[in-house]
mmCIF file of C-alpha atoms in Angstrom:
data_model
loop_
_atom_site.group_PDB
_atom_site.id
_atom_site.type_symbol
_atom_site.label_atom_id
_atom_site.label_comp_id
_atom_site.label_asym_id
_atom_site.label_seq_id
_atom_site.Cartn_x
_atom_site.Cartn_y
_atom_site.Cartn_z
ATOM 1 C CA MET F 1 -16.063 6.751 11.160
ATOM 2 C CA ILE F 2 -19.747 5.828 11.330
ATOM 3 C CA VAL F 3 -20.701 2.847 9.158
ATOM 4 C CA THR F 4 -24.311 2.164 8.114
ATOM 5 C CA THR F 5 -25.031 -1.030 6.208
ATOM 6 C CA ASP F 6 -28.744 -1.022 5.336
ATOM 7 C CA LEU F 7 -31.633 1.310 4.616
ATOM 8 C CA ALA F 8 -33.500 0.391 7.796
ATOM 9 C CA ALA F 9 -30.527 1.413 9.934
ATOM 10 C CA LEU F 10 -30.265 4.652 7.963
ATOM 11 C CA VAL F 11 -33.941 5.447 8.557
ATOM 12 C CA ALA F 12 -33.619 4.619 12.274
ATOM 13 C CA ARG F 13 -30.558 6.806 12.635
ATOM 14 C CA ALA F 14 -32.342 9.705 10.934
ATOM 15 C CA GLN F 15 -35.542 9.600 13.013
ATOM 16 C CA ASP F 16 -34.414 12.400 15.284
ATOM 17 C CA GLY F 17 -33.291 14.464 12.310
ATOM 18 C CA PRO F 18 -30.200 13.515 10.287
ATOM 19 C CA GLU F 19 -26.929 15.325 10.860
ATOM 20 C CA PRO F 20 -26.229 17.639 7.875
ATOM 21 C CA SER F 21 -23.955 15.941 5.373
ATOM 22 C CA VAL F 22 -22.082 16.396 2.119
ATOM 23 C CA VAL F 23 -22.578 13.278 0.016
ATOM 24 C CA SER F 24 -20.577 11.488 -2.665
ATOM 25 C CA ILE F 25 -21.961 8.376 -4.381
ATOM 26 C CA GLY F 26 -20.205 5.511 -6.108
ATOM 27 C CA MET F 27 -18.562 2.107 -5.919
ATOM 28 C CA PHE F 28 -15.126 3.661 -5.269
ATOM 29 C CA ASP F 29 -13.377 0.380 -6.093
ATOM 30 C CA GLY F 30 -9.693 0.849 -5.378
ATOM 31 C CA VAL F 31 -10.111 4.276 -3.772
ATOM 32 C CA HIS F 32 -7.706 5.507 -6.467
ATOM 33 C CA LEU F 33 -6.487 9.028 -7.277
ATOM 34 C CA GLY F 34 -9.745 9.920 -9.018
ATOM 35 C CA HIS F 35 -11.755 8.768 -6.022
ATOM 36 C CA ARG F 36 -9.421 10.542 -3.634
ATOM 37 C CA ALA F 37 -9.949 13.813 -5.503
ATOM 38 C CA ILE F 38 -13.706 13.407 -4.964
ATOM 39 C CA LEU F 39 -13.362 12.510 -1.289
ATOM 40 C CA GLU F 40 -10.940 15.368 -0.584
ATOM 41 C CA ALA F 41 -13.324 17.844 -2.271
ATOM 42 C CA ASN F 42 -16.160 16.349 -0.212
ATOM 43 C CA GLN F 43 -14.253 16.930 3.010
ATOM 44 C CA ARG F 44 -13.437 20.546 2.080
ATOM 45 C CA ARG F 45 -17.097 21.232 1.323
ATOM 46 C CA ALA F 46 -18.231 19.490 4.513
ATOM 47 C CA ASP F 47 -15.787 21.539 6.597
ATOM 48 C CA ALA F 48 -17.086 24.746 4.996
ATOM 49 C CA LEU F 49 -20.707 23.838 5.774
ATOM 50 C CA GLY F 50 -20.109 22.347 9.213
ATOM 51 C CA ALA F 51 -21.438 19.040 7.893
ATOM 52 C CA ILE F 52 -20.257 15.428 8.007
ATOM 53 C CA SER F 53 -18.376 14.062 4.984
ATOM 54 C CA THR F 54 -20.381 11.095 3.736
ATOM 55 C CA VAL F 55 -19.840 8.369 1.154
ATOM 56 C CA VAL F 56 -22.660 6.220 -0.218
ATOM 57 C CA THR F 57 -21.294 2.994 -1.676
ATOM 58 C CA PHE F 58 -22.459 -0.562 -2.263
ATOM 59 C CA GLN F 59 -21.570 -3.849 -0.596
ATOM 60 C CA SER F 60 -21.310 -5.685 -3.914
ATOM 61 C CA HIS F 61 -20.716 -4.448 -7.442
ATOM 62 C CA PRO F 62 -24.049 -3.403 -9.039
ATOM 63 C CA LYS F 63 -23.105 -5.244 -12.246
ATOM 64 C CA ALA F 64 -23.460 -8.549 -10.389
ATOM 65 C CA LEU F 65 -27.224 -7.973 -10.215
ATOM 66 C CA LEU F 66 -27.689 -5.852 -13.331
ATOM 67 C CA LEU F 67 -25.687 -8.049 -15.713
ATOM 68 C CA GLY F 68 -25.327 -11.304 -13.813
ATOM 69 C CA ARG F 69 -21.551 -10.844 -13.670
ATOM 70 C CA ALA F 70 -19.151 -8.321 -12.221
ATOM 71 C CA PRO F 71 -15.411 -7.673 -12.310
ATOM 72 C CA ARG F 72 -13.270 -8.890 -9.448
ATOM 73 C CA THR F 73 -12.850 -5.905 -7.210
ATOM 74 C CA LEU F 74 -9.590 -4.162 -6.410
ATOM 75 C CA THR F 75 -10.832 -3.664 -2.867
ATOM 76 C CA THR F 76 -13.361 -5.623 -0.867
ATOM 77 C CA LEU F 77 -15.916 -3.732 1.193
ATOM 78 C CA GLU F 78 -13.733 -4.137 4.304
ATOM 79 C CA HIS F 79 -10.727 -2.717 2.467
ATOM 80 C CA ARG F 80 -12.702 0.214 1.050
ATOM 81 C CA LEU F 81 -14.075 1.073 4.479
ATOM 82 C CA ALA F 82 -10.574 0.974 5.941
ATOM 83 C CA LEU F 83 -9.318 3.306 3.197
ATOM 84 C CA PHE F 84 -12.282 5.691 3.676
ATOM 85 C CA GLN F 85 -11.502 5.842 7.370
ATOM 86 C CA ARG F 86 -7.825 6.570 6.748
ATOM 87 C CA MET F 87 -8.861 9.490 4.542
ATOM 88 C CA GLY F 88 -10.966 10.942 7.338
ATOM 89 C CA ILE F 89 -14.448 10.287 5.953
ATOM 90 C CA GLY F 90 -17.032 10.762 8.706
ATOM 91 C CA HIS F 91 -19.835 8.447 7.569
ATOM 92 C CA ALA F 92 -19.761 5.527 5.137
ATOM 93 C CA VAL F 93 -23.101 4.135 3.976
ATOM 94 C CA ALA F 94 -22.559 0.692 2.411
ATOM 95 C CA LEU F 95 -25.880 -0.454 0.985
ATOM 96 C CA PRO F 96 -26.681 -3.947 -0.309
ATOM 97 C CA PHE F 97 -27.357 -3.587 -4.029
ATOM 98 C CA ASP F 98 -30.514 -5.686 -4.159
ATOM 99 C CA GLU F 99 -33.718 -5.678 -6.239
ATOM 100 C CA HIS F 100 -35.252 -2.954 -4.085
ATOM 101 C CA LEU F 101 -32.339 -0.606 -4.597
ATOM 102 C CA ARG F 102 -32.091 -1.508 -8.292
ATOM 103 C CA ASP F 103 -35.726 -0.512 -8.840
ATOM 104 C CA LEU F 104 -35.600 2.703 -6.798
ATOM 105 C CA SER F 105 -35.909 5.718 -9.084
ATOM 106 C CA ALA F 106 -33.261 8.392 -8.935
ATOM 107 C CA GLN F 107 -35.815 10.832 -7.484
ATOM 108 C CA ASP F 108 -36.896 8.395 -4.760
ATOM 109 C CA PHE F 109 -33.277 7.483 -3.994
ATOM 110 C CA THR F 110 -32.477 11.170 -3.618
ATOM 111 C CA ARG F 111 -35.456 11.842 -1.351
ATOM 112 C CA GLN F 112 -35.419 8.686 0.797
ATOM 113 C CA VAL F 113 -31.703 8.024 1.128
ATOM 114 C CA LEU F 114 -29.851 11.252 0.480
ATOM 115 C CA ILE F 115 -32.186 13.911 1.868
ATOM 116 C CA GLU F 116 -34.389 12.215 4.478
ATOM 117 C CA GLY F 117 -31.807 9.612 5.492
ATOM 118 C CA LEU F 118 -28.615 11.647 5.327
ATOM 119 C CA GLY F 119 -29.717 15.269 5.491
ATOM 120 C CA ALA F 120 -27.633 16.098 2.425
ATOM 121 C CA ARG F 121 -26.753 19.785 2.227
ATOM 122 C CA ALA F 122 -24.597 19.446 -0.881
ATOM 123 C CA PHE F 123 -23.185 16.833 -3.242
ATOM 124 C CA VAL F 124 -19.699 16.206 -4.588
ATOM 125 C CA LEU F 125 -19.717 13.847 -7.561
ATOM 126 C CA GLY F 126 -17.259 12.446 -10.057
ATOM 127 C CA PHE F 127 -17.521 13.577 -13.662
ATOM 128 C CA ASP F 128 -19.306 10.320 -14.593
ATOM 129 C CA SER F 129 -21.348 9.686 -11.424
ATOM 130 C CA LYS F 130 -24.746 8.034 -11.995
ATOM 131 C CA PHE F 131 -27.274 6.558 -9.559
ATOM 132 C CA GLY F 132 -30.848 5.330 -9.314
ATOM 133 C CA LYS F 133 -32.896 3.108 -11.621
ATOM 134 C CA GLY F 134 -31.495 3.064 -15.122
ATOM 135 C CA ARG F 135 -28.606 5.271 -13.918
ATOM 136 C CA ALA F 136 -30.935 8.231 -14.395
ATOM 137 C CA GLY F 137 -29.564 10.172 -11.423
ATOM 138 C CA ASP F 138 -26.799 12.649 -12.093
ATOM 139 C CA ALA F 139 -25.696 16.202 -11.359
ATOM 140 C CA ASP F 140 -28.343 17.710 -13.647
ATOM 141 C CA LEU F 141 -31.152 15.880 -11.835
ATOM 142 C CA LEU F 142 -29.869 16.988 -8.422
ATOM 143 C CA ARG F 143 -29.509 20.594 -9.565
ATOM 144 C CA GLY F 144 -32.998 20.450 -11.050
ATOM 145 C CA LEU F 145 -34.262 19.474 -7.586
ATOM 146 C CA GLY F 146 -32.563 22.532 -6.129
ATOM 147 C CA HIS F 147 -29.442 20.921 -4.659
ATOM 148 C CA ALA F 148 -25.885 22.257 -4.755
ATOM 149 C CA VAL F 149 -23.555 19.977 -6.706
ATOM 150 C CA GLU F 150 -19.795 20.115 -7.240
ATOM 151 C CA ILE F 151 -18.327 18.053 -10.080
ATOM 152 C CA VAL F 152 -14.755 16.808 -9.777
ATOM 153 C CA LYS F 153 -12.933 16.526 -13.088
ATOM 154 C CA LYS F 154 -11.263 13.335 -14.254
ATOM 155 C CA VAL F 155 -7.722 12.741 -13.025
ATOM 156 C CA LEU F 156 -5.100 11.887 -15.651
ATOM 157 C CA VAL F 157 -1.997 9.763 -15.122
ATOM 158 C CA ASP F 158 0.345 9.106 -18.045
ATOM 159 C CA GLN F 159 -2.184 11.010 -20.219
ATOM 160 C CA ARG F 160 -4.887 8.459 -19.407
ATOM 161 C CA ALA F 161 -7.956 8.893 -17.234
ATOM 162 C CA VAL F 162 -7.567 7.057 -13.948
ATOM 163 C CA SER F 163 -10.219 4.355 -13.618
ATOM 164 C CA SER F 164 -10.795 1.146 -11.698
ATOM 165 C CA THR F 165 -10.895 -0.723 -15.023
ATOM 166 C CA ALA F 166 -7.465 0.549 -16.065
ATOM 167 C CA ILE F 167 -6.012 -0.355 -12.669
ATOM 168 C CA ARG F 168 -7.515 -3.842 -12.802
ATOM 169 C CA GLU F 169 -5.854 -4.382 -16.176
ATOM 170 C CA ALA F 170 -2.486 -3.268 -14.813
ATOM 171 C CA VAL F 171 -2.745 -5.458 -11.702
ATOM 172 C CA GLU F 172 -3.742 -8.539 -13.689
ATOM 173 C CA LEU F 173 -0.747 -7.971 -15.998
ATOM 174 C CA GLY F 174 1.563 -7.563 -13.006
ATOM 175 C CA ASP F 175 2.349 -3.948 -13.909
ATOM 176 C CA LEU F 176 2.630 -2.820 -10.294
ATOM 177 C CA ALA F 177 4.266 0.513 -11.152
ATOM 178 C CA SER F 178 1.468 1.666 -13.473
ATOM 179 C CA ALA F 179 -1.217 0.529 -11.061
ATOM 180 C CA ALA F 180 0.497 2.302 -8.157
ATOM 181 C CA ARG F 181 0.701 5.569 -10.102
ATOM 182 C CA MET F 182 -3.060 5.475 -10.673
ATOM 183 C CA LEU F 183 -3.861 4.358 -7.138
ATOM 184 C CA GLY F 184 -1.636 6.968 -5.512
ATOM 185 C CA ARG F 185 -0.357 4.190 -3.243
ATOM 186 C CA GLY F 186 1.159 0.760 -3.630
ATOM 187 C CA VAL F 187 -0.925 -2.114 -4.944
ATOM 188 C CA ALA F 188 -2.202 -3.895 -1.856
ATOM 189 C CA VAL F 189 -4.509 -6.696 -0.781
ATOM 190 C CA TYR F 190 -6.337 -6.938 2.501
ATOM 191 C CA GLY F 191 -7.373 -10.171 4.139
ATOM 192 C CA GLU F 192 -8.006 -12.084 7.312
ATOM 193 C CA VAL F 193 -5.363 -14.499 8.593
ATOM 194 C CA VAL F 194 -6.818 -18.014 8.634
ATOM 195 C CA GLU F 195 -5.527 -21.403 9.711
ATOM 196 C CA GLY F 196 -3.337 -23.222 7.204
ATOM 197 C CA ARG F 197 -1.344 -26.443 7.098
ATOM 198 C CA ARG F 198 1.539 -24.858 9.080
ATOM 199 C CA LEU F 199 4.035 -26.308 6.613
ATOM 200 C CA GLY F 200 5.914 -23.014 6.502
ATOM 201 C CA ARG F 201 6.656 -23.294 10.203
ATOM 202 C CA GLU F 202 8.046 -26.788 9.670
ATOM 203 C CA LEU F 203 10.323 -25.409 6.949
ATOM 204 C CA GLY F 204 11.549 -22.652 9.262
ATOM 205 C CA PHE F 205 9.580 -19.879 7.539
ATOM 206 C CA PRO F 206 6.190 -19.498 9.280
ATOM 207 C CA THR F 207 3.555 -17.957 7.056
ATOM 208 C CA ALA F 208 0.185 -16.295 7.516
ATOM 209 C CA ASN F 209 -2.513 -17.572 5.168
ATOM 210 C CA LEU F 210 -4.666 -14.679 3.949
ATOM 211 C CA ASP F 211 -8.308 -15.076 2.975
ATOM 212 C CA LEU F 212 -8.594 -12.342 0.345
ATOM 213 C CA HIS F 213 -12.371 -12.685 -0.103
ATOM 214 C CA HIS F 214 -11.793 -12.837 -3.873
ATOM 215 C CA GLU F 215 -10.002 -9.507 -3.970
ATOM 216 C CA LEU F 216 -8.053 -9.006 -7.216
ATOM 217 C CA HIS F 217 -4.319 -9.655 -6.960
ATOM 218 C CA PRO F 218 -1.268 -9.719 -9.252
ATOM 219 C CA PRO F 219 -0.200 -12.881 -11.126
ATOM 220 C CA THR F 220 1.055 -15.899 -9.217
ATOM 221 C CA GLY F 221 4.604 -15.757 -7.932
ATOM 222 C CA VAL F 222 6.760 -14.641 -5.028
ATOM 223 C CA TYR F 223 6.750 -10.964 -4.037
ATOM 224 C CA ALA F 224 8.634 -8.678 -1.692
ATOM 225 C CA GLY F 225 6.460 -6.167 0.112
ATOM 226 C CA TRP F 226 5.247 -4.551 3.291
ATOM 227 C CA ALA F 227 2.786 -6.165 5.676
ATOM 228 C CA ARG F 228 0.689 -4.106 8.092
ATOM 229 C CA VAL F 229 -1.331 -5.829 10.806
ATOM 230 C CA ALA F 230 -4.684 -4.183 11.482
ATOM 231 C CA GLY F 231 -6.009 -6.458 14.221
ATOM 232 C CA PRO F 232 -9.234 -8.474 14.488
ATOM 233 C CA ASP F 233 -11.405 -5.482 13.534
ATOM 234 C CA ALA F 234 -10.969 -4.907 9.798
ATOM 235 C CA ARG F 235 -11.272 -1.131 10.227
ATOM 236 C CA LEU F 236 -8.600 -0.725 12.902
ATOM 237 C CA GLU F 237 -5.712 1.465 11.822
ATOM 238 C CA PRO F 238 -2.981 -0.917 10.641
ATOM 239 C CA GLY F 239 0.322 -1.037 12.461
ATOM 240 C CA PRO F 240 3.760 -0.171 11.118
ATOM 241 C CA ALA F 241 5.078 -1.681 7.910
ATOM 242 C CA ILE F 242 6.914 -4.978 8.386
ATOM 243 C CA GLN F 243 9.239 -6.414 5.756
ATOM 244 C CA ALA F 244 7.605 -9.487 4.244
ATOM 245 C CA VAL F 245 7.619 -12.038 1.444
ATOM 246 C CA ALA F 246 4.372 -13.256 -0.082
ATOM 247 C CA ASN F 247 3.613 -16.242 -2.271
ATOM 248 C CA ILE F 248 0.523 -16.276 -4.469
ATOM 249 C CA GLY F 249 -0.098 -19.583 -6.156
ATOM 250 C CA PHE F 250 -1.180 -23.183 -6.153
ATOM 251 C CA LYS F 251 1.661 -24.688 -4.036
ATOM 252 C CA PRO F 252 2.802 -27.135 -6.732
ATOM 253 C CA THR F 253 5.502 -28.660 -4.516
ATOM 254 C CA VAL F 254 3.178 -29.587 -1.652
ATOM 255 C CA SER F 255 -0.321 -29.774 -3.194
ATOM 256 C CA GLY F 256 -1.577 -33.126 -4.373
ATOM 257 C CA GLU F 257 -4.151 -31.561 -6.686
ATOM 258 C CA ARG F 258 -4.328 -28.091 -8.177
ATOM 259 C CA PRO F 259 -6.906 -26.051 -6.221
ATOM 260 C CA ASP F 260 -9.513 -23.978 -8.050
ATOM 261 C CA LEU F 261 -8.174 -20.681 -6.703
ATOM 262 C CA PRO F 262 -4.663 -19.594 -5.776
ATOM 263 C CA THR F 263 -3.837 -19.018 -2.138
ATOM 264 C CA MET F 264 -1.714 -16.307 -0.580
ATOM 265 C CA GLU F 265 0.807 -16.799 2.205
ATOM 266 C CA VAL F 266 2.817 -14.040 3.858
ATOM 267 C CA HIS F 267 6.069 -14.549 5.770
ATOM 268 C CA LEU F 268 6.986 -11.657 8.070
ATOM 269 C CA LEU F 269 10.746 -11.118 8.090
ATOM 270 C CA ASP F 270 11.130 -9.242 11.364
ATOM 271 C CA GLY F 271 10.420 -10.879 14.728
ATOM 272 C CA GLU F 272 7.837 -13.376 15.908
ATOM 273 C CA HIS F 273 4.210 -12.520 15.261
ATOM 274 C CA SER F 274 1.064 -14.379 16.295
ATOM 275 C CA ILE F 275 -1.595 -12.926 14.008
ATOM 276 C CA TYR F 276 -4.247 -15.616 13.486
ATOM 277 C CA GLY F 277 -7.695 -14.052 13.275
ATOM 278 C CA GLN F 278 -6.296 -10.610 12.562
ATOM 279 C CA HIS F 279 -6.398 -8.607 9.341
ATOM 280 C CA VAL F 280 -3.291 -7.922 7.306
ATOM 281 C CA GLU F 281 -2.731 -5.510 4.453
ATOM 282 C CA PHE F 282 0.079 -6.597 2.130
ATOM 283 C CA GLU F 283 1.550 -3.982 -0.211
ATOM 284 C CA PHE F 284 3.390 -5.408 -3.210
ATOM 285 C CA VAL F 285 6.784 -3.866 -3.960
ATOM 286 C CA GLU F 286 8.423 -6.199 -6.485
ATOM 287 C CA ARG F 287 7.919 -9.644 -7.985
ATOM 288 C CA LEU F 288 10.927 -11.805 -7.127
ATOM 289 C CA ARG F 289 10.172 -14.863 -9.254
ATOM 290 C CA GLY F 290 7.434 -17.015 -10.691
ATOM 291 C CA GLU F 291 5.934 -20.046 -8.999
ATOM 292 C CA VAL F 292 8.062 -23.173 -9.443
ATOM 293 C CA ARG F 293 7.589 -26.847 -8.562
ATOM 294 C CA PHE F 294 10.575 -28.162 -6.613
ATOM 295 C CA GLU F 295 11.658 -31.804 -6.455
ATOM 296 C CA SER F 296 11.740 -31.856 -2.659
ATOM 297 C CA LEU F 297 10.809 -29.828 0.406
ATOM 298 C CA ASP F 298 14.524 -29.360 1.099
ATOM 299 C CA ALA F 299 14.974 -27.709 -2.294
ATOM 300 C CA LEU F 300 11.963 -25.509 -1.578
ATOM 301 C CA LYS F 301 13.433 -24.542 1.788
ATOM 302 C CA VAL F 302 16.729 -23.507 0.161
ATOM 303 C CA GLN F 303 14.892 -21.367 -2.391
ATOM 304 C CA ILE F 304 12.743 -19.680 0.267
ATOM 305 C CA GLY F 305 15.959 -18.715 2.074
ATOM 306 C CA LYS F 306 17.209 -17.117 -1.135
ATOM 307 C CA ASP F 307 13.855 -15.350 -1.575
ATOM 308 C CA VAL F 308 14.155 -13.858 1.904
ATOM 309 C CA VAL F 309 17.645 -12.505 1.197
ATOM 310 C CA HIS F 310 16.483 -11.113 -2.159
ATOM 311 C CA ALA F 311 13.422 -9.502 -0.541
ATOM 312 C CA ARG F 312 15.513 -7.770 2.125
ATOM 313 C CA THR F 313 17.694 -6.254 -0.614
ATOM 314 C CA VAL F 314 14.678 -5.065 -2.576
ATOM 315 C CA LEU F 315 12.952 -3.587 0.467
ATOM 316 C CA ALA F 316 16.129 -1.862 1.638
ATOM 317 C CA ARG F 317 16.123 -0.009 -1.707
ATOM 318 C CA ALA F 318 12.402 0.739 -1.423
#
């Protein structure tokens, strides 16, 4: 998959004439069932036209600039790009949503980015897709400019329209089953393994500390799930699923002071793995228990052993 991360690179790439493309536009946070319907329709249209399937997305949520605040995302940019690649998207354009882009009219965005930059032959949009200054760009504007546009209808799950907002609510409540039904995959986080205190190794349960880059996650607690190691490049195809236990929380037994943000540690149950500096995707299967403060490290060690046994039982069922 080709990845372009700024307008200048897009212009440079298009100087010799852009490769024909079919374009979809949006944040695509979560790459959920509704998004997948758009991307699959994009790929079908691109195949029919002999064009490259292309997604235009943004590095940060536009609301951060427009409103001064934005929701925590279900997927970071790195995670979204990895999911686009797994779906077979040919070109992902991840633009910084800055003042220049905010002030670019829908007509200028269409001409400069979509036509001149990407050689758009057709568009595949969601039913509520908007772009350009004041969200003035939509299917009607594109059709008025003479472009072919396909609209993908909303996707319903449990008689409710699938949306990133609805999935965020479910994840924050710990309703993994509802969130997974709307995502079309298990709830997962994606992060880089960073150095920690190595206390888990001393306890006999080495853990990988994940930097989630503020990606949204379920409530604190201990979870059984699947870990997939993607390697140092965030967009590498992740390896096979490994049984794992994850703890999200504030480490009340070992932390002197409560940190501002919870941390996430993952213990791989099968074999020895040296994964510092690599990226890991952890898919949540079931919450085993809440976070508890233990009176001693020995008591914590005993409980972790029980968590491992419990997790193996849960994952054997899964």
